[in-house]
Tab-separated table of C-alpha atoms and ligand atoms in Angstrom:
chain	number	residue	atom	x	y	z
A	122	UNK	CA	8.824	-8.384	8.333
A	123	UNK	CA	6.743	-7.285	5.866
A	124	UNK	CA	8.295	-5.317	2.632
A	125	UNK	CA	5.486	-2.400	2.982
A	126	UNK	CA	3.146	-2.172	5.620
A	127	UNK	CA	-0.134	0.331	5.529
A	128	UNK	CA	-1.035	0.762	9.583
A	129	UNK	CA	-4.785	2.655	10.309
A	130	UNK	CA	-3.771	5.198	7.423
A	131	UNK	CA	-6.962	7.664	7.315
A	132	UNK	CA	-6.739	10.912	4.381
A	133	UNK	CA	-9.661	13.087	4.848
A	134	UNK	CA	-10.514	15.949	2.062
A	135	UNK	CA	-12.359	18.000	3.994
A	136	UNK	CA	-15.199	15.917	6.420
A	137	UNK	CA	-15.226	12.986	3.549
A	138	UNK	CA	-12.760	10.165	4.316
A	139	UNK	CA	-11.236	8.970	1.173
A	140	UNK	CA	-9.520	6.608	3.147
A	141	UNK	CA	-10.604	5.136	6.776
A	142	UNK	CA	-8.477	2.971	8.548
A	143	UNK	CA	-6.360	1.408	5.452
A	144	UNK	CA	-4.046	-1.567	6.786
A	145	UNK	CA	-2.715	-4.507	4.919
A	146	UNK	CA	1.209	-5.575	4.085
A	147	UNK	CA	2.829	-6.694	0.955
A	148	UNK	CA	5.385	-9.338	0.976
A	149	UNK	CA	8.612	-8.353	-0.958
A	150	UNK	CA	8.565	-9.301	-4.804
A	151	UNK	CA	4.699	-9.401	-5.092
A	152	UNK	CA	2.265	-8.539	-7.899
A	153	UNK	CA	0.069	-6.835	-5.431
A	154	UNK	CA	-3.333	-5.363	-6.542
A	155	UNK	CA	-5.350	-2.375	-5.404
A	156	UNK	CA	-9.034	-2.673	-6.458
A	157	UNK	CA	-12.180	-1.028	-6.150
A	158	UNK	CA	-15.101	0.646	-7.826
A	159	UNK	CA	-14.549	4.034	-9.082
A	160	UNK	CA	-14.123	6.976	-6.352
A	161	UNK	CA	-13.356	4.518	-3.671
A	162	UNK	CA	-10.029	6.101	-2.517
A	163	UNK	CA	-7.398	3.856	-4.551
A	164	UNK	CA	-5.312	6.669	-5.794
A	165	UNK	CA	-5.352	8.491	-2.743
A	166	UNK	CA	-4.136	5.581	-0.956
A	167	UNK	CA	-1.256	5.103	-3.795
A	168	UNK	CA	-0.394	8.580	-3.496
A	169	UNK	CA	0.134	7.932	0.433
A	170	UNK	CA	2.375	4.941	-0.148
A	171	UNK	CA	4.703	7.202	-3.063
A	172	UNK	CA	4.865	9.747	-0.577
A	173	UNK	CA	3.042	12.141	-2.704
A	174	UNK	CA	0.515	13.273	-0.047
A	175	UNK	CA	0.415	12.390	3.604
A	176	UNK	CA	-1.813	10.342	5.465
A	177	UNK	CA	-3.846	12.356	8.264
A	178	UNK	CA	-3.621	9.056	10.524
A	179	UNK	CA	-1.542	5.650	10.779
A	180	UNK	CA	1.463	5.165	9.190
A	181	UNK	CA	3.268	3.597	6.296
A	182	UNK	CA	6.375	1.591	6.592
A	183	UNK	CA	9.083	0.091	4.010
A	184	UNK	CA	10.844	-2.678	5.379
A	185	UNK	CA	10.206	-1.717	8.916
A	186	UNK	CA	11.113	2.131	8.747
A	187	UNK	CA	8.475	4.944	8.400
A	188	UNK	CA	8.729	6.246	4.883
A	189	UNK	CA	10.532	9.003	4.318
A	190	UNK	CA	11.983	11.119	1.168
A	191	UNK	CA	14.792	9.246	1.594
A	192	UNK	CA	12.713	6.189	-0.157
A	193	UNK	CA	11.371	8.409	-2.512
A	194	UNK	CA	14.591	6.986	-4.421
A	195	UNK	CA	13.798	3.296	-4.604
A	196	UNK	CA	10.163	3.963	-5.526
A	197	UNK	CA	8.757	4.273	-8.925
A	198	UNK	CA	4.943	5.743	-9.959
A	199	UNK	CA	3.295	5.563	-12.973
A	200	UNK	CA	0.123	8.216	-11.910
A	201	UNK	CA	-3.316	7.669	-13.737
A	202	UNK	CA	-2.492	11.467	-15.225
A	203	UNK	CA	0.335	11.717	-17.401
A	204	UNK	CA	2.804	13.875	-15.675
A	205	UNK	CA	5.342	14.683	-18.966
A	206	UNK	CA	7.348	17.502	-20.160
A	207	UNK	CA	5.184	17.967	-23.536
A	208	UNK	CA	7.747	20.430	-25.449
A	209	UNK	CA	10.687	18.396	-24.549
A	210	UNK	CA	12.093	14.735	-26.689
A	211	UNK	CA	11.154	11.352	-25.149
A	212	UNK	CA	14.743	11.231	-24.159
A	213	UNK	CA	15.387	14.444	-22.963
A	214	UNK	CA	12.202	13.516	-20.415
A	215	UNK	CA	13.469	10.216	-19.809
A	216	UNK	CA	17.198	11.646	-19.061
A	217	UNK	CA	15.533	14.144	-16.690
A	218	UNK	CA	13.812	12.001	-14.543
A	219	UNK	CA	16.432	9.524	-14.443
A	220	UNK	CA	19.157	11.936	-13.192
A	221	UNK	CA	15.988	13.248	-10.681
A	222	UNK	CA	15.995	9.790	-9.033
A	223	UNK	CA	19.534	9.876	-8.891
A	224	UNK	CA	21.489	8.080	-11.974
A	225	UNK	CA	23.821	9.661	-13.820
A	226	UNK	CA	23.172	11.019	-17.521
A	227	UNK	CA	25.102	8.090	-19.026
A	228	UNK	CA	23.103	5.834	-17.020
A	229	UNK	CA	19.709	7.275	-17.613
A	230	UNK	CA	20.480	7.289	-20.765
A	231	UNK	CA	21.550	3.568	-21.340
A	232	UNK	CA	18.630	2.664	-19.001
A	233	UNK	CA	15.753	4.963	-21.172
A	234	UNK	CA	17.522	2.852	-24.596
A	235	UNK	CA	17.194	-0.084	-22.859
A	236	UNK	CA	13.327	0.288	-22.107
A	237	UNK	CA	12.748	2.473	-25.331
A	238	UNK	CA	13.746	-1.143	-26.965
A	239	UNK	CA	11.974	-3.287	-24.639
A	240	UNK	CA	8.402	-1.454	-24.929
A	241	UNK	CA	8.941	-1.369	-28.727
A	242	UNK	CA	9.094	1.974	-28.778
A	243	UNK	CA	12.357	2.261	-31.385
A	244	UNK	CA	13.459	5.759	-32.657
A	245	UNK	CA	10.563	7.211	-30.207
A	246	UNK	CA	13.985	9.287	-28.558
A	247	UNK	CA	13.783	12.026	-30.738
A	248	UNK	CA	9.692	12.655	-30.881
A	249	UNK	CA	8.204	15.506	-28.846
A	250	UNK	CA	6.130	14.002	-25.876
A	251	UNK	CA	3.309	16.356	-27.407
A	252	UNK	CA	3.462	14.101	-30.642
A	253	UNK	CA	2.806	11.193	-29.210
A	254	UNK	CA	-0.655	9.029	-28.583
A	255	UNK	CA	-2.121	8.494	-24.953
A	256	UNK	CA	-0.967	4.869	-25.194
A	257	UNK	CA	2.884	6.142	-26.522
A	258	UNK	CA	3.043	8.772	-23.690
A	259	UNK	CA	1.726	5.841	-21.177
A	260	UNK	CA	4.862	3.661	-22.222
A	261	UNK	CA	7.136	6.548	-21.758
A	262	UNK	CA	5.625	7.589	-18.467
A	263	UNK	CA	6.020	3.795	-17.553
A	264	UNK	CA	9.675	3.965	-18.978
A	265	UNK	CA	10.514	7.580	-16.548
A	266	UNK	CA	9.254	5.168	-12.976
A	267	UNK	CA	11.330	2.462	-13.614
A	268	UNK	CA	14.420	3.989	-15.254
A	269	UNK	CA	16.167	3.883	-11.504
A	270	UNK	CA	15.324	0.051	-10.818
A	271	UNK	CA	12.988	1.100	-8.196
A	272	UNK	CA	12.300	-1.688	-5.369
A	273	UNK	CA	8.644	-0.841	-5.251
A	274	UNK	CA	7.062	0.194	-8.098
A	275	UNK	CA	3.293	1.627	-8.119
A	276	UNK	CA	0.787	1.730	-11.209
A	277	UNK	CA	-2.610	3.507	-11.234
A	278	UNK	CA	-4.854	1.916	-13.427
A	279	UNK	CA	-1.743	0.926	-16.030
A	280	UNK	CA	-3.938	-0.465	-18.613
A	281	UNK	CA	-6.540	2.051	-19.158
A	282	UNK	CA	-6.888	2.813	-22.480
A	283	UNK	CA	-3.887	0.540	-24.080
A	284	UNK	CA	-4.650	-1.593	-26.656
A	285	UNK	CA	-4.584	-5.430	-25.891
A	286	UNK	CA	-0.898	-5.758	-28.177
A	287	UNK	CA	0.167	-3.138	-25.552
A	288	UNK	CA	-1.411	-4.804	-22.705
A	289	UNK	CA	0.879	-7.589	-23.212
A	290	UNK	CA	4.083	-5.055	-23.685
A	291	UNK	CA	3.288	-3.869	-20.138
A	292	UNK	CA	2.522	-7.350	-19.044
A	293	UNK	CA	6.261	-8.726	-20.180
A	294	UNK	CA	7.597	-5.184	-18.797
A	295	UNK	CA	6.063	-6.390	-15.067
A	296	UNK	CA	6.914	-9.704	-15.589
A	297	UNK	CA	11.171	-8.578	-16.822
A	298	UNK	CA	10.923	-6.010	-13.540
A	299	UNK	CA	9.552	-8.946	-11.386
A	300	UNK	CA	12.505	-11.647	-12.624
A	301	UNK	CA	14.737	-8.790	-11.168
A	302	UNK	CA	13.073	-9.010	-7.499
A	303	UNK	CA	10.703	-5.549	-7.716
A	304	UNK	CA	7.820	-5.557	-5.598
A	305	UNK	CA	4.953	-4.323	-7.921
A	306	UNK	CA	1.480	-2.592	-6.070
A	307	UNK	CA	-1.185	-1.733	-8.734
A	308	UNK	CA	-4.915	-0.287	-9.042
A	309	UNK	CA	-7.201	-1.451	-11.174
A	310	UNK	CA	-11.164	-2.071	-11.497
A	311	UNK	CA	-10.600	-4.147	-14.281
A	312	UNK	CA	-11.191	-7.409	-12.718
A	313	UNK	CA	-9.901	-9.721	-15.361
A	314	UNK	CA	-6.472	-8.081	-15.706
A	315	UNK	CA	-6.524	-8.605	-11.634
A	316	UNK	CA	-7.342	-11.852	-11.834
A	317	UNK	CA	-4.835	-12.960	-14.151
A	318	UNK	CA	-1.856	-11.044	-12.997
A	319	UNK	CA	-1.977	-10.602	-8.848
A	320	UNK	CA	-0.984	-13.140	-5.913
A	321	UNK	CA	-2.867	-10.638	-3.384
A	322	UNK	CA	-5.284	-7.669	-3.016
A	323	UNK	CA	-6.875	-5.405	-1.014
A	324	UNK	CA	-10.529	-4.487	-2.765
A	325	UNK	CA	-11.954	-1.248	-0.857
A	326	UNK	CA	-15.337	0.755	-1.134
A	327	UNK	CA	-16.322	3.886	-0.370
A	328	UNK	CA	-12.663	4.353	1.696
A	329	UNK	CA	-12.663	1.192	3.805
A	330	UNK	CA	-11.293	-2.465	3.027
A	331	UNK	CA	-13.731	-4.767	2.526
A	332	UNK	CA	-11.709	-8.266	1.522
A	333	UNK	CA	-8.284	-8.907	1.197
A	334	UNK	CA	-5.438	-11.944	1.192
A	335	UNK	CA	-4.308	-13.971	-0.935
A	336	UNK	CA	-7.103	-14.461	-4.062
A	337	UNK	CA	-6.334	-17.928	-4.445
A	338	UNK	CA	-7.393	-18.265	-0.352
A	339	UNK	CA	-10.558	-15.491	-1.017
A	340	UNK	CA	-12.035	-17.860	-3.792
A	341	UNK	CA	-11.398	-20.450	-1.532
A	342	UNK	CA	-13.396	-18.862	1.104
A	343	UNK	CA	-16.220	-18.021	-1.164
A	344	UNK	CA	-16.509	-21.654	-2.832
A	345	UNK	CA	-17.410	-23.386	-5.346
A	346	UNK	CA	-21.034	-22.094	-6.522
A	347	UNK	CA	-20.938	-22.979	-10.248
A	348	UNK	CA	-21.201	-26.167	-11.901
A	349	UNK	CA	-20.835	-27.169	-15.993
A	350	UNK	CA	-21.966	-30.634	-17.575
A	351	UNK	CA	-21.738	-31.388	-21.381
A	352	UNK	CA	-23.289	-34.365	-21.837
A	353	UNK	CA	-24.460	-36.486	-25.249
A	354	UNK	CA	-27.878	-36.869	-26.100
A	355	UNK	CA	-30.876	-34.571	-25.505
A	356	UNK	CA	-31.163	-32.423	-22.412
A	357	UNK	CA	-34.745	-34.102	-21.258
A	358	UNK	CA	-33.441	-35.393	-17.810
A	359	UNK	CA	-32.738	-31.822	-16.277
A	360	UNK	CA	-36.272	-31.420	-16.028
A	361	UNK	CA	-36.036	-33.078	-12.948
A	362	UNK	CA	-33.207	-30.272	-11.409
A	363	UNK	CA	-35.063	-27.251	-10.118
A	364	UNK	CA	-35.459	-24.521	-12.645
A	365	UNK	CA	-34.188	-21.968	-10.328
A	366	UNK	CA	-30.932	-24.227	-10.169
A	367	UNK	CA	-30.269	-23.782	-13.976
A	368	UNK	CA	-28.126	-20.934	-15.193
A	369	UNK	CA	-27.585	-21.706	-18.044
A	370	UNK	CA	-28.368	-24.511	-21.288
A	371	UNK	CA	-27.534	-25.093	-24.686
A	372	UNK	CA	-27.991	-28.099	-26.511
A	373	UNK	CA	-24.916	-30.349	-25.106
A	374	UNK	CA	-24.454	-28.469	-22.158
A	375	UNK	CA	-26.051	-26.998	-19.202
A	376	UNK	CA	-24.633	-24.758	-16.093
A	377	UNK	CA	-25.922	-25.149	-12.592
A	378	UNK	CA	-25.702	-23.104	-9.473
A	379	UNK	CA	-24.392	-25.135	-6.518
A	380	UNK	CA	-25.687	-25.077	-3.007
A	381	UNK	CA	-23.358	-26.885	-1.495
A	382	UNK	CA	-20.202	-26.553	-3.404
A	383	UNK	CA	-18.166	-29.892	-4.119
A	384	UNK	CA	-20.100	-32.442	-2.444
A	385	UNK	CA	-23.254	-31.449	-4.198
A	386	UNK	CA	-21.219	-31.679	-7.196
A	387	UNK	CA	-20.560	-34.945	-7.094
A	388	UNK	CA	-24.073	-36.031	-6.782
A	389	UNK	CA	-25.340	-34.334	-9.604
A	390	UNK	CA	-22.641	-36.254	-11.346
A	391	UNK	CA	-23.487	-39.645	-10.502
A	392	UNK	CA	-27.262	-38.800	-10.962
A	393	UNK	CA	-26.924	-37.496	-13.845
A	394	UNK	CA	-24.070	-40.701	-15.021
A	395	UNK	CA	-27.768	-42.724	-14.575
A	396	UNK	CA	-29.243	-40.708	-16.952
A	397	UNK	CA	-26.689	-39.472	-19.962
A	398	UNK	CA	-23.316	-39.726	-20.826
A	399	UNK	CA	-21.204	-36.918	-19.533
A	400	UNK	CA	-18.355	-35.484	-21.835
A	401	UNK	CA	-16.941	-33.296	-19.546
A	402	UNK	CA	-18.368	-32.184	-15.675
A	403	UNK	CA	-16.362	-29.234	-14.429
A	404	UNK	CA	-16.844	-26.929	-10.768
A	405	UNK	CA	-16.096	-23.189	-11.660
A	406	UNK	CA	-14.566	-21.150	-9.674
A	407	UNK	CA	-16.216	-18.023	-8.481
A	408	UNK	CA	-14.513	-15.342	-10.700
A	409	UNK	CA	-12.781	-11.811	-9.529
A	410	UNK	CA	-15.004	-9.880	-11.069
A	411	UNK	CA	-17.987	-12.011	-9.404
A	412	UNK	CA	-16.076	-11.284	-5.696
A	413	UNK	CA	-15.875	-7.696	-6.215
A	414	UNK	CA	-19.582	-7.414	-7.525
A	415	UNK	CA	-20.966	-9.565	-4.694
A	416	UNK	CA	-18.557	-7.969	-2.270
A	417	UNK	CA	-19.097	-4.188	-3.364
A	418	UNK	CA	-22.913	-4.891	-2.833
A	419	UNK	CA	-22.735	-6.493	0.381
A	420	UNK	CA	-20.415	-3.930	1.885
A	421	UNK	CA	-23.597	-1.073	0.546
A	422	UNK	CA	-26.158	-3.175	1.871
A	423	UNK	CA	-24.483	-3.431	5.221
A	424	UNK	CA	-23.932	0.534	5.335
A	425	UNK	CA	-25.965	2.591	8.445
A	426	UNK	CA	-27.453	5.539	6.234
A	427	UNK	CA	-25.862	8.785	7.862
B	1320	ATP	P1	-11.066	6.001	-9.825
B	1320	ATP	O1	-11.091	4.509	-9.994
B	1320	ATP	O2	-12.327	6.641	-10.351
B	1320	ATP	O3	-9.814	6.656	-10.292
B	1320	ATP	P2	-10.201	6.031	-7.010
B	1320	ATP	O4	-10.581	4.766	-6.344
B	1320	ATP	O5	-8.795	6.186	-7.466
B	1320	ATP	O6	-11.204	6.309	-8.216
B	1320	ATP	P3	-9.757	8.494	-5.501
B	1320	ATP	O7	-9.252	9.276	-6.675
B	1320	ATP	O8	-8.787	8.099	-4.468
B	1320	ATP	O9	-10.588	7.213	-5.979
B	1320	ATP	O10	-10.916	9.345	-4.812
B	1320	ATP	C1	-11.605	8.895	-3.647
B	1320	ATP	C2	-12.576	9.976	-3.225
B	1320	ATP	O11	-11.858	11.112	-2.730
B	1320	ATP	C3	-13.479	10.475	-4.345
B	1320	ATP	O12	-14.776	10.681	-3.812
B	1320	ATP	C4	-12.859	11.797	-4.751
B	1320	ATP	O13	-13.858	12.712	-5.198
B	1320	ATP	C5	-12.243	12.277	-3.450
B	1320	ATP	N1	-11.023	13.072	-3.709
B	1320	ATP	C6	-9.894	12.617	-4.298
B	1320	ATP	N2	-8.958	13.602	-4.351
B	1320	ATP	C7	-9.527	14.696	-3.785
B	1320	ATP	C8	-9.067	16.034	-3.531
B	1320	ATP	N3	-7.829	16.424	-3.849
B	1320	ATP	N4	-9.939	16.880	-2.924
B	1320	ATP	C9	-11.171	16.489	-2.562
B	1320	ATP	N5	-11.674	15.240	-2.766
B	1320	ATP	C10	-10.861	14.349	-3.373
């Protein structure tokens, strides 16, 4: 059984469907990541899974029972808009939504010192919410989800706007909740970050899935269509390659689009072993960002006009 199932979930505003027939599951203690371009229905589907709004269709599950406000408890959410008490102390926030997911005010306490430390965010307790930066307040809005050790804890776009020191405070932060067993679902359409933090993803457009699995199995799928050579000696012999074929060259090095993935690889190689002395021969995988872009077009193109 999966930790959180999403079954045919539809949200309509009005006739538009922000979300049409949403269903994928997400093992238990997975980085999982929600992408898409902007306005394709990621936070309304987020929103769904915290409970926050209700789907119109299909159903959500956690661990096999329909959610309820009972697991309202053992979720966290950071939202994309800061939702903080802006006259009131970091702690005094931090102790209030603690106690609202249940702890005590010793324990919310101990918990929002142990974060406050963690995010390097010493002697922050005392500072209005109102004083603070977008990236502070983004800490201590990360800080109020996860106070409660929440089993599932949901991010919209988490990085937006942090600087890349911070990144890596919330990176460690996901990586400390993580070590503890949390099952972590976050949207982004900042492909890198994606790439180098999640296991799985969905990536929707326009309201509908269009890929998903495991992104080690969708690179798979989409193979290897990028080769790199540095070689010694001048570049004369890839006149005989097809221009078309070369992506890119400098002086020692040269990138080629593959036709044929691995196999063709390893003929370039050995014609090319005839020819020059190779340094370093390398396929490239097919980034994230190059999957979303190729995907997000193909899933337009493929669109029936209304
Ligand atoms: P972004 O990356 O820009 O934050 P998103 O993928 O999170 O976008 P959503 O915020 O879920 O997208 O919005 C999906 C679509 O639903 C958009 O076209 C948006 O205008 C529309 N929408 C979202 N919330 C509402 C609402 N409360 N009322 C009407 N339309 C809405």
């Amino acid at each position: 059984m999966a930790f959180l199932e999403v079954q045919g979930v539809v949200k309509r505003y009005g006739r538009y469907l922000a979300n049409d027939q949403i269903s994928f599951s997400v093992e238990q203690g997975r980085l999982f990541g929600v992408l898409g371009p902007n306005g394709a229905g990621k936070t309304t589907l987020l929103r769904m899974i915290t409970r926050i709004i209700l789907p119109d269709e299909g159903s959500i599950l956690l661990e096999g029972q329909p959610l309820s406000a009972e697991h309202q408890r053992r979720i966290g959410y950071v939202p994309e808009e800061r939702g903080l008490y802006r006259n009131l102390t970091v702690l005094d926030n931090l102790q209030y939504f603690g106690q609202l997911k249940g702890l005590s005010r010793t324990e919310a306490t101990a918990q929002a010192l142990h974060w406050l430390a963690f995010m390097e965010t010493h002697g922050w307790e005392k500072k209005k919410v109102r004083e603070l930066s977008k990236g502070m307040s983004q800490k201590v809005q990360f800080i109020a989800a996860v106070l409660h050790r929440p089993s599932l804890l949901v991010l919209d776009e988490p990085f937006s706007g942090l600087d890349p020191i911070n990144v890596e405070v919330f990176l460690r932060a996901i990586d400390e909740l993580r070590s503890q067993g949390t099952t972590i679902l976050f949207s982004t359409h900042v492909m890198e970050q994606a790439e180098q933090m999640c296991e799985d993803i969905v990536l929707i457009n326009r309201g509908r899935i269009v890929e998903s699995g495991r992104l080690r199995d969708i690179k798979a799928r989409f193979g290897i269509r990028r080769f790199e050579l540095d070689f010694e000696g001048d570049s004369r012999f890839l006149e005989a390659l097809p221009p078309a074929r070369i992506l890119s060259c400098t002086d020692h090095s040269v990138a080629i689009a593959l036709e044929n993935g691995f196999a063709e690889a390893q003929q370039i190689i050995a014609w090319a072993l005839e020819r020059t002395t190779i340094r370093r021969a390398e396929c490239i995988e097919p980034s994230l960002r190059e999957i979303f872009i190729e995907t997000v077009r193909r899933s337009q193109s493929e669109e029936v006009p209304a």
